Tab-separated table of C-alpha atoms in Angstrom:
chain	number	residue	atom	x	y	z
A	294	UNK	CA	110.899	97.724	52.314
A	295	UNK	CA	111.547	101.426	51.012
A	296	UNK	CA	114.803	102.510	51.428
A	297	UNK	CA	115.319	105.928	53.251
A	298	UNK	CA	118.902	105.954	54.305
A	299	UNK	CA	118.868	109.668	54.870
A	300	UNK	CA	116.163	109.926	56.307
A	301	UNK	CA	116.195	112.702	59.526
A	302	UNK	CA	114.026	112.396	62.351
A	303	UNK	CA	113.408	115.767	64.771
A	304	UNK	CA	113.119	115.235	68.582
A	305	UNK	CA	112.525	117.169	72.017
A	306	UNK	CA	115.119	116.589	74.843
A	307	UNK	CA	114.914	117.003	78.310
A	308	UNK	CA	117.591	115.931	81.008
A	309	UNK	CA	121.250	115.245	81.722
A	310	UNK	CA	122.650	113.232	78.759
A	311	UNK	CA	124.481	111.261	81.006
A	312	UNK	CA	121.265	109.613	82.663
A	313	UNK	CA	119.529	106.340	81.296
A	314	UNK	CA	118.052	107.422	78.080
A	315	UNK	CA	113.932	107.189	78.381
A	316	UNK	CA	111.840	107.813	74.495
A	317	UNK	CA	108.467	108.150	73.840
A	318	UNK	CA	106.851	107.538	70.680
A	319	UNK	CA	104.224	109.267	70.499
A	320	UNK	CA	100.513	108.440	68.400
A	321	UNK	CA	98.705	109.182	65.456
A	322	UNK	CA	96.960	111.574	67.520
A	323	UNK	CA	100.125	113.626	68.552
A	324	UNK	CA	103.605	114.280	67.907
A	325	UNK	CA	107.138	114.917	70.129
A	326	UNK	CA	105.314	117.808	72.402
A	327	UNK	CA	102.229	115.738	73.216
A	328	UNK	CA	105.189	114.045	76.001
A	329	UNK	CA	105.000	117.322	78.280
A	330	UNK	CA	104.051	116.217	81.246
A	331	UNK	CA	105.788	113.284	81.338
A	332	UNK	CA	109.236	114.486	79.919
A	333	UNK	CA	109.198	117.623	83.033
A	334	UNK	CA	109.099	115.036	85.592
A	335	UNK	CA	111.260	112.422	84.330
A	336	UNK	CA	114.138	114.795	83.242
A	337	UNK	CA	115.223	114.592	86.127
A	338	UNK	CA	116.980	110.983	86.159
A	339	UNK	CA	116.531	110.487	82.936
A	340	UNK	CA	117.619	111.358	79.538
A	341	UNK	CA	114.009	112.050	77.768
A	342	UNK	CA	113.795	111.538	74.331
A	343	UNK	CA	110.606	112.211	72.704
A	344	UNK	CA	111.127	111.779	68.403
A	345	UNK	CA	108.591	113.120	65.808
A	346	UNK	CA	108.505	110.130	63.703
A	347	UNK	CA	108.436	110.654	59.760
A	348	UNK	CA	105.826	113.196	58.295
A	349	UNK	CA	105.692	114.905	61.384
A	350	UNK	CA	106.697	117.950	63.137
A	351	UNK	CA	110.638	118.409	62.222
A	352	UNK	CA	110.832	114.964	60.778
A	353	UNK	CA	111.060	114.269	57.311
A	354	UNK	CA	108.324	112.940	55.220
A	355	UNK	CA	107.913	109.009	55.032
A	356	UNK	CA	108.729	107.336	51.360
A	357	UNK	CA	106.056	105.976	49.202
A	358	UNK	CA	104.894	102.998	50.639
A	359	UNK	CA	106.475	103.077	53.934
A	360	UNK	CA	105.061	99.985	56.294
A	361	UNK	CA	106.246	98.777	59.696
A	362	UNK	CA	109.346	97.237	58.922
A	363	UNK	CA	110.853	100.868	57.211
A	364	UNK	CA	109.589	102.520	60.360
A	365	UNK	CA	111.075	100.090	62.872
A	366	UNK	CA	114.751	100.480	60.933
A	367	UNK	CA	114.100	104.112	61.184
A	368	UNK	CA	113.869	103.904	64.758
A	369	UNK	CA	116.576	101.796	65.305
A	370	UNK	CA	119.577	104.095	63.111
A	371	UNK	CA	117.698	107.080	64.888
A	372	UNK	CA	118.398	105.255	68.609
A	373	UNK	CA	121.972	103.824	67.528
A	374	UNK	CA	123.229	105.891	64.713
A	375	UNK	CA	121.897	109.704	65.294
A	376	UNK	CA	121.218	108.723	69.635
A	377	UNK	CA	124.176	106.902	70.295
A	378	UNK	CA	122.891	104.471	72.277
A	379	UNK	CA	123.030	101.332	73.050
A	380	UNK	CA	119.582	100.626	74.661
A	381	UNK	CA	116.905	102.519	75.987
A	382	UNK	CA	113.656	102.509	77.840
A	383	UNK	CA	110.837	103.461	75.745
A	384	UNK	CA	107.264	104.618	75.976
A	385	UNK	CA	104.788	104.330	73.269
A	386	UNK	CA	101.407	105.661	72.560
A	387	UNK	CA	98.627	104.020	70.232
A	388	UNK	CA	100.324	104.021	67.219
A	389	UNK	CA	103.663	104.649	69.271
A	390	UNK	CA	103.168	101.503	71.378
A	391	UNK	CA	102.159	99.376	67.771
A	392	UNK	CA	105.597	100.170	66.444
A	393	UNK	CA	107.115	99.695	70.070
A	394	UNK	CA	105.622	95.999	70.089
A	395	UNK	CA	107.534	95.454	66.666
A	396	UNK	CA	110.546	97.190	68.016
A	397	UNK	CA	110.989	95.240	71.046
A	398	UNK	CA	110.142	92.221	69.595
A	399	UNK	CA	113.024	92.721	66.804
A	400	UNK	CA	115.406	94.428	68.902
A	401	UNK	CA	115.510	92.833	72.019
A	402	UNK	CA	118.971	94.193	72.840
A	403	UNK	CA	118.217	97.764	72.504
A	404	UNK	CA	114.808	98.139	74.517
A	405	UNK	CA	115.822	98.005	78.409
A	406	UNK	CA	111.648	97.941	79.468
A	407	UNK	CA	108.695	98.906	77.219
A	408	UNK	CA	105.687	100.700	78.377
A	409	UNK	CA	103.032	100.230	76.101
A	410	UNK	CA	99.981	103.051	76.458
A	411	UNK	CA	96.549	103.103	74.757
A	412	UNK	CA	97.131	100.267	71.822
A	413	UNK	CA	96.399	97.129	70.838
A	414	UNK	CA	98.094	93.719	70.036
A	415	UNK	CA	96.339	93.717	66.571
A	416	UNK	CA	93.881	96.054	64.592
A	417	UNK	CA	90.570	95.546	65.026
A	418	UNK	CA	91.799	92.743	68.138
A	419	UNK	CA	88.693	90.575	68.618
A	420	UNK	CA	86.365	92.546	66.289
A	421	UNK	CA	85.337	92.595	62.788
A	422	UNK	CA	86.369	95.996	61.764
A	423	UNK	CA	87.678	96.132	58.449
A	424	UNK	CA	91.585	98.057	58.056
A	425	UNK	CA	91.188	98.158	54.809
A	426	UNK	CA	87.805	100.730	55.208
A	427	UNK	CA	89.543	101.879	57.979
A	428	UNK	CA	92.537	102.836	56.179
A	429	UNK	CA	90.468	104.189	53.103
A	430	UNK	CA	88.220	106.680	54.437
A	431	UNK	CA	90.711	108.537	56.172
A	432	UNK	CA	93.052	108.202	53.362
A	433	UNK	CA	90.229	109.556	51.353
A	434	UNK	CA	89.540	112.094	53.843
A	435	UNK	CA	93.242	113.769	54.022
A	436	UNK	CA	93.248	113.274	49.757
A	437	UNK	CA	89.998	115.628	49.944
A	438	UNK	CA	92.374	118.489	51.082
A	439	UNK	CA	91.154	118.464	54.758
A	440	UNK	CA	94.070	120.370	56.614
A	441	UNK	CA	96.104	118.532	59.392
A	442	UNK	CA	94.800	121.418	61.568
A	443	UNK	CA	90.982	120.278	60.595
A	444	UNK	CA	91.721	116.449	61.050
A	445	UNK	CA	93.193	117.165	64.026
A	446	UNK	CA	90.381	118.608	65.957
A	447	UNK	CA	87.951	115.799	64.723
A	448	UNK	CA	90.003	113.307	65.828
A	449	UNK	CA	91.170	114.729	69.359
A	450	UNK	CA	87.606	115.217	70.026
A	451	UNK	CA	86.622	112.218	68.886
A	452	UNK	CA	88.675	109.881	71.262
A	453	UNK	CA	89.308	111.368	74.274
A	454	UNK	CA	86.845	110.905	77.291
A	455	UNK	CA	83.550	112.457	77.553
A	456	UNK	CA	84.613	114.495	80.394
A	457	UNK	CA	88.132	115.338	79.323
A	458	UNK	CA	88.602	119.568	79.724
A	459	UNK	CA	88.720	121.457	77.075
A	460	UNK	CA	92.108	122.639	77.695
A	461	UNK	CA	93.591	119.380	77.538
A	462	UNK	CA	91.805	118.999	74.396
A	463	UNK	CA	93.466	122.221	72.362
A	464	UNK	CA	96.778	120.799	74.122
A	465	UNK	CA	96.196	117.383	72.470
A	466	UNK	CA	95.226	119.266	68.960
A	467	UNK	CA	97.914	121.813	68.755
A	468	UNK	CA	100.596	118.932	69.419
A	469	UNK	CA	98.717	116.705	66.530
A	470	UNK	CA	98.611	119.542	63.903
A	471	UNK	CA	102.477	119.377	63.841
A	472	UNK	CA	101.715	116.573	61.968
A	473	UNK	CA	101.526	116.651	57.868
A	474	UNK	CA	99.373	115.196	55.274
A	475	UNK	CA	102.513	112.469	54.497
A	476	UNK	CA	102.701	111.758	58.673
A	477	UNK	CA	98.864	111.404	59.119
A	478	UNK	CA	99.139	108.611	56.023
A	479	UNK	CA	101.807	106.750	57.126
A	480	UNK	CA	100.286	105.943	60.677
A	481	UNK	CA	97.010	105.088	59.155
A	482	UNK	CA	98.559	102.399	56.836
A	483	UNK	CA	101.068	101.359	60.374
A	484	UNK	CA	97.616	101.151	62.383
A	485	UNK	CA	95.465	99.358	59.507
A	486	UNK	CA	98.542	96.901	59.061
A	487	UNK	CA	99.440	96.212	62.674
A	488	UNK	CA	99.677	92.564	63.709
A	489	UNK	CA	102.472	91.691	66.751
A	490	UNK	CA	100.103	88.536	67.803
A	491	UNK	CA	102.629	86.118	67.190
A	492	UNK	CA	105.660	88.501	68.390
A	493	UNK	CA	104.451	89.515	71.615
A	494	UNK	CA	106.156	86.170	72.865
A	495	UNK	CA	109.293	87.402	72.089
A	496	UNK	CA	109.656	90.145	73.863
A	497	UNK	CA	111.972	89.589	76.898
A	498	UNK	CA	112.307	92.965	78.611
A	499	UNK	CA	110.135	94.149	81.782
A	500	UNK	CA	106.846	95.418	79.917
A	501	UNK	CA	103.975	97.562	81.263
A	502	UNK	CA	100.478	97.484	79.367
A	503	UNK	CA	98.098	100.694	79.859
A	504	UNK	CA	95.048	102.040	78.644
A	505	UNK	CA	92.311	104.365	79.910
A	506	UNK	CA	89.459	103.167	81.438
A	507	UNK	CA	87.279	105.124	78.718
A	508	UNK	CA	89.441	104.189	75.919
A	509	UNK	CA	86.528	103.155	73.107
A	510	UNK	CA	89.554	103.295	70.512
A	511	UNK	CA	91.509	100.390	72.145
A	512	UNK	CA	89.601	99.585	75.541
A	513	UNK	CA	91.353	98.046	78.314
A	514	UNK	CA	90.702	94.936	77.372
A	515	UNK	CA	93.755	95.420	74.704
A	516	UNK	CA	95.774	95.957	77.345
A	517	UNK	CA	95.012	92.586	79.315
A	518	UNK	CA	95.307	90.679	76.431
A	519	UNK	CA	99.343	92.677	75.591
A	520	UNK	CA	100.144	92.135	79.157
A	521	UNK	CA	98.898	87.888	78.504
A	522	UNK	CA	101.101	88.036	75.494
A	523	UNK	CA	104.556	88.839	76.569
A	524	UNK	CA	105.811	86.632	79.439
A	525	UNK	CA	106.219	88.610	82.920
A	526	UNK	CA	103.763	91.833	81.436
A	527	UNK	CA	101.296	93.860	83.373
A	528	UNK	CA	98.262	96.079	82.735
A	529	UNK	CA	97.403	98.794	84.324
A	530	UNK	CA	93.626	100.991	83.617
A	531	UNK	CA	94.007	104.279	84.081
A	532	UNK	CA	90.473	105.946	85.086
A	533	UNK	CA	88.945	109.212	84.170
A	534	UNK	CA	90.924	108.935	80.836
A	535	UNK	CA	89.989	108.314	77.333
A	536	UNK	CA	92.605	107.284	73.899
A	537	UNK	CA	95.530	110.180	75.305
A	538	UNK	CA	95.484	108.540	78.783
A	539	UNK	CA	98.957	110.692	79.267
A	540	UNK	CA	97.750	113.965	78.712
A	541	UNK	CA	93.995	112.911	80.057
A	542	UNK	CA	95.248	111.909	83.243
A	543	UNK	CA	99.002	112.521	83.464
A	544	UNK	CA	99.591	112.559	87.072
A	545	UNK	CA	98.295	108.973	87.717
A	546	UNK	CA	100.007	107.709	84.488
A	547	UNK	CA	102.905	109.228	85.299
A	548	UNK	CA	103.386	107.935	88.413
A	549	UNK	CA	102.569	104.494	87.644
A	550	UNK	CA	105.432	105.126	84.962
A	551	UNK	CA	107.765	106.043	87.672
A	552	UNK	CA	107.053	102.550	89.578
A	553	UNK	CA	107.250	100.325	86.555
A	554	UNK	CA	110.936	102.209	85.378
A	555	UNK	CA	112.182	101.964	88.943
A	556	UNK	CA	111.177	98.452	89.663
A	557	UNK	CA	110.484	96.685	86.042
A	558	UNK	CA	107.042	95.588	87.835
């Protein structure tokens, strides 16, 4: 695994220290602001955490080679070295809820209750899609020159739902074009790479599986098959909502959120 030890991570932070700490990870397609809506209404019992992970926004850039394990170590000195704490409840996004899987699943201890938005259990679950052409022709793409501005606006409109308003759009791009060349690498080779199948079992905390009902990246059938994985999970399809179901849809999402952290159901 590449060593980083000095590696410093930027985040946004909303809410009375002194509450239960709550972090998002946010996905490829995003970075610490892409949380907005759900970080305004859950400051308010909760210590909101919301991290640009390496190669993005504040963050420094990822090492050469950087895979899951070097990310997951990053996020645990950033929760109990540079956070202080001793557990959390986290939220993760596509890529965010891929590393989440591997967190939880490693850290038991630290993750109180995992919500897990808009991902999958493995790449390509139940399909034939290969990661390594995956991986390549974006990696190809970004080695072109193509701007993180650029990539960003493909991509945004690319995966959200056909009906999704354009303002929710630019909000989705601007927050991704905080992200850098290094940043936009590193989660391609974490999304190409991602396999929790045989971890999901291990994950012991209360667990909430969600995906938009027009999610063509990773439908809602990814989120049934999470929520089979891990004993006690749920899944919950958000409609009206494509691959950003938080910002596509917040105010469902969001309250959904608020049952599963009050009740761990």
């Amino acid at each position: 695994m590449p060593k980083n030890k000095n590696a410093q991570i930027a985040w946004i932070e909303a809410g009375n220290a002194a509450n239960p700490a709550l972090v998002f990870l946010h996905a490829m397609a995003g970075s610490a602001t892409a949380w907005a809506p759900q970080m305004d209404i859950f400051s308010d019992s909760y210590r909101c955490v919301a991290w640009d992970m390496p190669g993005f926004g504040g963050s420094d850039d990822a090492p050469e080679g950087a895979d899951m394990d070097w990310t997951v170590e990053t996020l645990r000195k950033f929760i109990t070295d540079t956070l202080g704490l001793q557990s959390a409840h986290f939220i993760g996004l596509s890529v965010g809820g891929m590393i989440l899987q591997h967190f939880a699943a490693t850290h038991p201890d630290l993750v109180d209750s995992a919500a897990i938005l808009d991902s999958s259990p493995k790449f390509g679950y139940g399909g034939d899609v290969d990661p390594i052409a995956f991986a390549d022709s974006i990696l190809a793409d970004l080695n072109s020159g193509t701007s993180p501005a650029k990539f960003s606006d493909g991509m945004i409109r690319a995966i959200v739902s056909p009906d999704c308003p354009e303002e929710i759009k630019v909000e989705a791009i601007t927050s991704m074009s905080r992200a850098r060349a290094n940043g936009l690498a590193l989660t391609t080779r974490l999304i190409a790479d991602h396999d929790a199948v045989d971890k999901l079992a291990n994950i012991t905390c209360p667990t909430l599986a969600m995906a938009g009902a027009q999610d063509a990246e990773t439908p809602p059938a990814y989120a049934y098959a999470i929520a089979q994985m891990i004993p006690g999970a749920s899944a919950t399809i958000i409609p009206n909502a494509g691959h950003i179901v938080n910002l596509e849809n917040h105010a469902p999402v969001t309250a959904r959120l608020r049952f599963f952290l009050d009740h761990g159901l």
